[in-house]
Amino acid sequence: MTNQMTALQSQHNLQAGASRVAEAQGRASSLQKISKPSDDPTGAAEALRVKSLQSALVQHSRNVDDGNGWLSTADTALSSADSLLAKVRELTLQGANEGTLSQGARDAIATEIDGLKKDLLAVANASFNGRSVFAGTSDAGVAFRDDFSYTGTAGSAVTRRVGAETTVRVDADGAAAFGTGPASVFSLIDTITGDLRSGATNVATHLTALDARVTDLRGVQSGIGASHAQLLRADDTLMDTSVTLEAQRSGIEDLDLGQAVLDLQLKNNSYQAALAVTAKVLQTSLMDFIR
């Protein structure tokens, strides 16, 4: 073996050692086990799989937040509607006392109930992010028009995916809660106010129908509560899964600082030793050039 071959081989070994030191420095700086797929093809593929699951998890978490907004809006609206109907019932019962009320008083009660009906219609058209929470997938903007017609489509529902195989309904069935057209609670209130103004003596007979509408409304609100509970459970599951996935990703990609520093020191010591040995074997001028 000639001196030139020895010098070239030594130079190659020193460059390889310097490259290993540089790689160790890079890992110690970034604390990443895998800087490129070729470092660990299996680990890189597994890391991509875990990151894909994390991305889906982030979207599911956003869906939970959005669903909570829908359900909270619907629940608040239904609670307000329940209070308004309780007031309507109270006034209807008061107006049913024909013997103690003048026609003027009955007219005043009818006017007050009309105001409550307008408030109730506004509540029934509650929206979240520009979408009615009682009209399903309809894009009409309101669930009920002024003629009390319902804009939603029967059987349609707004859902949010909160898991790979799990969806939750986040809207409320406005037709079930308030009725539609002539069978709606709004038409019922118009009938009550019409009888009050006409002096009819059968106002009390509408209380049963009014109570039935309240029962329907509360049934829809119970469904909202069940959906909300499902979302909360999904949120807890997503949080637990997020911790698990992050631990998996960290185990695959992240490098322990102590281990990184130790590895860097070992490779640097080996490189320095190689420099010292080679300097004694080869001519000084060659080593000066390499340094």
mmCIF file with all atom_site columns, N, CA and C in Angstrom, residues 113-149:
data_model
loop_
_atom_site.group_PDB
_atom_site.id
_atom_site.type_symbol
_atom_site.label_atom_id
_atom_site.label_alt_id
_atom_site.label_comp_id
_atom_site.label_asym_id
_atom_site.label_entity_id
_atom_site.label_seq_id
_atom_site.pdbx_PDB_ins_code
_atom_site.Cartn_x
_atom_site.Cartn_y
_atom_site.Cartn_z
_atom_site.occupancy
_atom_site.B_iso_or_equiv
_atom_site.pdbx_formal_charge
_atom_site.auth_seq_id
_atom_site.auth_comp_id
_atom_site.auth_asym_id
_atom_site.auth_atom_id
_atom_site.pdbx_PDB_model_num
ATOM 1   N N  . ILE A 1 113 ? -100.172 38.649 24.699 1.00 0.00 ? 113 ILE A N  1
ATOM 2   C CA . ILE A 1 113 ? -99.859  37.315 24.165 1.00 0.00 ? 113 ILE A CA 1
ATOM 3   C C  . ILE A 1 113 ? -99.295  37.433 22.747 1.00 0.00 ? 113 ILE A C  1
ATOM 4   N N  . ASP A 1 114 ? -99.815  38.403 21.973 1.00 0.00 ? 114 ASP A N  1
ATOM 5   C CA . ASP A 1 114 ? -99.271  38.622 20.622 1.00 0.00 ? 114 ASP A CA 1
ATOM 6   C C  . ASP A 1 114 ? -97.781  38.982 20.688 1.00 0.00 ? 114 ASP A C  1
ATOM 7   N N  . GLY A 1 115 ? -97.433  39.793 21.666 1.00 0.00 ? 115 GLY A N  1
ATOM 8   C CA . GLY A 1 115 ? -96.021  40.154 21.822 1.00 0.00 ? 115 GLY A CA 1
ATOM 9   C C  . GLY A 1 115 ? -95.170  38.942 22.164 1.00 0.00 ? 115 GLY A C  1
ATOM 10  N N  . LEU A 1 116 ? -95.719  38.074 23.012 1.00 0.00 ? 116 LEU A N  1
ATOM 11  C CA . LEU A 1 116 ? -94.993  36.849 23.380 1.00 0.00 ? 116 LEU A CA 1
ATOM 12  C C  . LEU A 1 116 ? -94.837  35.930 22.170 1.00 0.00 ? 116 LEU A C  1
ATOM 13  N N  . LYS A 1 117 ? -95.853  35.921 21.296 1.00 0.00 ? 117 LYS A N  1
ATOM 14  C CA . LYS A 1 117 ? -95.769  35.083 20.094 1.00 0.00 ? 117 LYS A CA 1
ATOM 15  C C  . LYS A 1 117 ? -94.637  35.572 19.184 1.00 0.00 ? 117 LYS A C  1
ATOM 16  N N  . LYS A 1 118 ? -94.491  36.881 19.046 1.00 0.00 ? 118 LYS A N  1
ATOM 17  C CA . LYS A 1 118 ? -93.398  37.420 18.226 1.00 0.00 ? 118 LYS A CA 1
ATOM 18  C C  . LYS A 1 118 ? -92.047  37.026 18.805 1.00 0.00 ? 118 LYS A C  1
ATOM 19  N N  . ASP A 1 119 ? -91.950  37.099 20.132 1.00 0.00 ? 119 ASP A N  1
ATOM 20  C CA . ASP A 1 119 ? -90.695  36.686 20.774 1.00 0.00 ? 119 ASP A CA 1
ATOM 21  C C  . ASP A 1 119 ? -90.442  35.196 20.552 1.00 0.00 ? 119 ASP A C  1
ATOM 22  N N  . LEU A 1 120 ? -91.511  34.422 20.613 1.00 0.00 ? 120 LEU A N  1
ATOM 23  C CA . LEU A 1 120 ? -91.392  32.974 20.426 1.00 0.00 ? 120 LEU A CA 1
ATOM 24  C C  . LEU A 1 120 ? -90.945  32.650 18.999 1.00 0.00 ? 120 LEU A C  1
ATOM 25  N N  . LEU A 1 121 ? -91.474  33.381 18.035 1.00 0.00 ? 121 LEU A N  1
ATOM 26  C CA . LEU A 1 121 ? -91.084  33.160 16.636 1.00 0.00 ? 121 LEU A CA 1
ATOM 27  C C  . LEU A 1 121 ? -89.609  33.503 16.431 1.00 0.00 ? 121 LEU A C  1
ATOM 28  N N  . ALA A 1 122 ? -89.169  34.566 17.093 1.00 0.00 ? 122 ALA A N  1
ATOM 29  C CA . ALA A 1 122 ? -87.760  34.946 16.994 1.00 0.00 ? 122 ALA A CA 1
ATOM 30  C C  . ALA A 1 122 ? -86.872  33.867 17.603 1.00 0.00 ? 122 ALA A C  1
ATOM 31  N N  . VAL A 1 123 ? -87.310  33.308 18.723 1.00 0.00 ? 123 VAL A N  1
ATOM 32  C CA . VAL A 1 123 ? -86.551  32.226 19.372 1.00 0.00 ? 123 VAL A CA 1
ATOM 33  C C  . VAL A 1 123 ? -86.499  31.003 18.467 1.00 0.00 ? 123 VAL A C  1
ATOM 34  N N  . ALA A 1 124 ? -87.621  30.682 17.811 1.00 0.00 ? 124 ALA A N  1
ATOM 35  C CA . ALA A 1 124 ? -87.680  29.521 16.921 1.00 0.00 ? 124 ALA A CA 1
ATOM 36  C C  . ALA A 1 124 ? -86.784  29.690 15.705 1.00 0.00 ? 124 ALA A C  1
ATOM 37  N N  . ASN A 1 125 ? -86.381  30.918 15.403 1.00 0.00 ? 125 ASN A N  1
ATOM 38  C CA . ASN A 1 125 ? -85.487  31.196 14.274 1.00 0.00 ? 125 ASN A CA 1
ATOM 39  C C  . ASN A 1 125 ? -84.048  31.457 14.737 1.00 0.00 ? 125 ASN A C  1
ATOM 40  N N  . ALA A 1 126 ? -83.714  30.976 15.943 1.00 0.00 ? 126 ALA A N  1
ATOM 41  C CA . ALA A 1 126 ? -82.358  31.145 16.456 1.00 0.00 ? 126 ALA A CA 1
ATOM 42  C C  . ALA A 1 126 ? -81.363  30.496 15.495 1.00 0.00 ? 126 ALA A C  1
ATOM 43  N N  . SER A 1 127 ? -80.182  31.094 15.380 1.00 0.00 ? 127 SER A N  1
ATOM 44  C CA . SER A 1 127 ? -79.182  30.588 14.441 1.00 0.00 ? 127 SER A CA 1
ATOM 45  C C  . SER A 1 127 ? -77.810  30.550 15.082 1.00 0.00 ? 127 SER A C  1
ATOM 46  N N  . PHE A 1 128 ? -76.942  29.744 14.504 1.00 0.00 ? 128 PHE A N  1
ATOM 47  C CA . PHE A 1 128 ? -75.545  29.649 14.933 1.00 0.00 ? 128 PHE A CA 1
ATOM 48  C C  . PHE A 1 128 ? -74.673  29.722 13.693 1.00 0.00 ? 128 PHE A C  1
ATOM 49  N N  . ASN A 1 129 ? -73.792  30.702 13.666 1.00 0.00 ? 129 ASN A N  1
ATOM 50  C CA . ASN A 1 129 ? -72.915  30.927 12.501 1.00 0.00 ? 129 ASN A CA 1
ATOM 51  C C  . ASN A 1 129 ? -73.724  31.066 11.208 1.00 0.00 ? 129 ASN A C  1
ATOM 52  N N  . GLY A 1 130 ? -74.860  31.763 11.313 1.00 0.00 ? 130 GLY A N  1
ATOM 53  C CA . GLY A 1 130 ? -75.668  32.027 10.125 1.00 0.00 ? 130 GLY A CA 1
ATOM 54  C C  . GLY A 1 130 ? -76.572  30.895 9.710  1.00 0.00 ? 130 GLY A C  1
ATOM 55  N N  . ARG A 1 131 ? -76.602  29.793 10.466 1.00 0.00 ? 131 ARG A N  1
ATOM 56  C CA . ARG A 1 131 ? -77.453  28.645 10.135 1.00 0.00 ? 131 ARG A CA 1
ATOM 57  C C  . ARG A 1 131 ? -78.500  28.461 11.218 1.00 0.00 ? 131 ARG A C  1
ATOM 58  N N  . SER A 1 132 ? -79.756  28.245 10.793 1.00 0.00 ? 132 SER A N  1
ATOM 59  C CA . SER A 1 132 ? -80.823  28.007 11.760 1.00 0.00 ? 132 SER A CA 1
ATOM 60  C C  . SER A 1 132 ? -80.586  26.681 12.467 1.00 0.00 ? 132 SER A C  1
ATOM 61  N N  . VAL A 1 133 ? -80.713  26.677 13.790 1.00 0.00 ? 133 VAL A N  1
ATOM 62  C CA . VAL A 1 133 ? -80.496  25.443 14.563 1.00 0.00 ? 133 VAL A CA 1
ATOM 63  C C  . VAL A 1 133 ? -81.745  24.570 14.606 1.00 0.00 ? 133 VAL A C  1
ATOM 64  N N  . PHE A 1 134 ? -82.860  25.058 14.004 1.00 0.00 ? 134 PHE A N  1
ATOM 65  C CA . PHE A 1 134 ? -84.107  24.298 14.022 1.00 0.00 ? 134 PHE A CA 1
ATOM 66  C C  . PHE A 1 134 ? -84.579  23.901 12.625 1.00 0.00 ? 134 PHE A C  1
ATOM 67  N N  . ALA A 1 135 ? -83.784  24.161 11.596 1.00 0.00 ? 135 ALA A N  1
ATOM 68  C CA . ALA A 1 135 ? -84.231  23.889 10.219 1.00 0.00 ? 135 ALA A CA 1
ATOM 69  C C  . ALA A 1 135 ? -83.405  22.819 9.529  1.00 0.00 ? 135 ALA A C  1
ATOM 70  N N  . GLY A 1 136 ? -82.639  22.045 10.279 1.00 0.00 ? 136 GLY A N  1
ATOM 71  C CA . GLY A 1 136 ? -81.851  20.980 9.679  1.00 0.00 ? 136 GLY A CA 1
ATOM 72  C C  . GLY A 1 136 ? -80.850  21.506 8.664  1.00 0.00 ? 136 GLY A C  1
ATOM 73  N N  . THR A 1 137 ? -80.813  20.905 7.481  1.00 0.00 ? 137 THR A N  1
ATOM 74  C CA . THR A 1 137 ? -79.836  21.290 6.447  1.00 0.00 ? 137 THR A CA 1
ATOM 75  C C  . THR A 1 137 ? -80.336  22.412 5.551  1.00 0.00 ? 137 THR A C  1
ATOM 76  N N  . SER A 1 138 ? -81.501  22.974 5.862  1.00 0.00 ? 138 SER A N  1
ATOM 77  C CA . SER A 1 138 ? -82.049  24.044 5.040  1.00 0.00 ? 138 SER A CA 1
ATOM 78  C C  . SER A 1 138 ? -81.135  25.268 5.058  1.00 0.00 ? 138 SER A C  1
ATOM 79  N N  . ASP A 1 139 ? -81.056  25.939 3.905  1.00 0.00 ? 139 ASP A N  1
ATOM 80  C CA . ASP A 1 139 ? -80.265  27.173 3.816  1.00 0.00 ? 139 ASP A CA 1
ATOM 81  C C  . ASP A 1 139 ? -81.167  28.398 3.696  1.00 0.00 ? 139 ASP A C  1
ATOM 82  N N  . ALA A 1 140 ? -82.428  28.251 4.131  1.00 0.00 ? 140 ALA A N  1
ATOM 83  C CA . ALA A 1 140 ? -83.397  29.352 4.015  1.00 0.00 ? 140 ALA A CA 1
ATOM 84  C C  . ALA A 1 140 ? -83.075  30.511 4.942  1.00 0.00 ? 140 ALA A C  1
ATOM 85  N N  . GLY A 1 141 ? -82.268  30.273 5.982  1.00 0.00 ? 141 GLY A N  1
ATOM 86  C CA . GLY A 1 141 ? -81.910  31.343 6.912  1.00 0.00 ? 141 GLY A CA 1
ATOM 87  C C  . GLY A 1 141 ? -82.799  31.402 8.131  1.00 0.00 ? 141 GLY A C  1
ATOM 88  N N  . VAL A 1 142 ? -84.048  30.988 7.987  1.00 0.00 ? 142 VAL A N  1
ATOM 89  C CA . VAL A 1 142 ? -84.983  30.934 9.120  1.00 0.00 ? 142 VAL A CA 1
ATOM 90  C C  . VAL A 1 142 ? -85.675  29.578 9.111  1.00 0.00 ? 142 VAL A C  1
ATOM 91  N N  . ALA A 1 143 ? -86.092  29.131 10.277 1.00 0.00 ? 143 ALA A N  1
ATOM 92  C CA . ALA A 1 143 ? -86.807  27.860 10.359 1.00 0.00 ? 143 ALA A CA 1
ATOM 93  C C  . ALA A 1 143 ? -88.294  28.053 10.075 1.00 0.00 ? 143 ALA A C  1
ATOM 94  N N  . PHE A 1 144 ? -88.838  29.222 10.504 1.00 0.00 ? 144 PHE A N  1
ATOM 95  C CA . PHE A 1 144 ? -90.270  29.484 10.343 1.00 0.00 ? 144 PHE A CA 1
ATOM 96  C C  . PHE A 1 144 ? -90.465  30.848 9.689  1.00 0.00 ? 144 PHE A C  1
ATOM 97  N N  . ARG A 1 145 ? -91.272  30.857 8.648  1.00 0.00 ? 145 ARG A N  1
ATOM 98  C CA . ARG A 1 145 ? -91.614  32.113 7.998  1.00 0.00 ? 145 ARG A CA 1
ATOM 99  C C  . ARG A 1 145 ? -92.741  32.788 8.775  1.00 0.00 ? 145 ARG A C  1
ATOM 100 N N  . ASP A 1 146 ? -93.113  33.975 8.322  1.00 0.00 ? 146 ASP A N  1
ATOM 101 C CA . ASP A 1 146 ? -94.154  34.727 9.024  1.00 0.00 ? 146 ASP A CA 1
ATOM 102 C C  . ASP A 1 146 ? -95.511  34.027 8.987  1.00 0.00 ? 146 ASP A C  1
ATOM 103 N N  . ASP A 1 147 ? -95.710  33.169 7.979  1.00 0.00 ? 147 ASP A N  1
ATOM 104 C CA . ASP A 1 147 ? -96.977  32.427 7.915  1.00 0.00 ? 147 ASP A CA 1
ATOM 105 C C  . ASP A 1 147 ? -96.885  31.102 8.672  1.00 0.00 ? 147 ASP A C  1
ATOM 106 N N  . PHE A 1 148 ? -95.818  30.940 9.436  1.00 0.00 ? 148 PHE A N  1
ATOM 107 C CA . PHE A 1 148 ? -95.569  29.768 10.291 1.00 0.00 ? 148 PHE A CA 1
ATOM 108 C C  . PHE A 1 148 ? -95.228  28.502 9.506  1.00 0.00 ? 148 PHE A C  1
ATOM 109 N N  . SER A 1 149 ? -94.973  28.640 8.214  1.00 0.00 ? 149 SER A N  1
ATOM 110 C CA . SER A 1 149 ? -94.545  27.478 7.429  1.00 0.00 ? 149 SER A CA 1
ATOM 111 C C  . SER A 1 149 ? -93.099  27.151 7.791  1.00 0.00 ? 149 SER A C  1
#
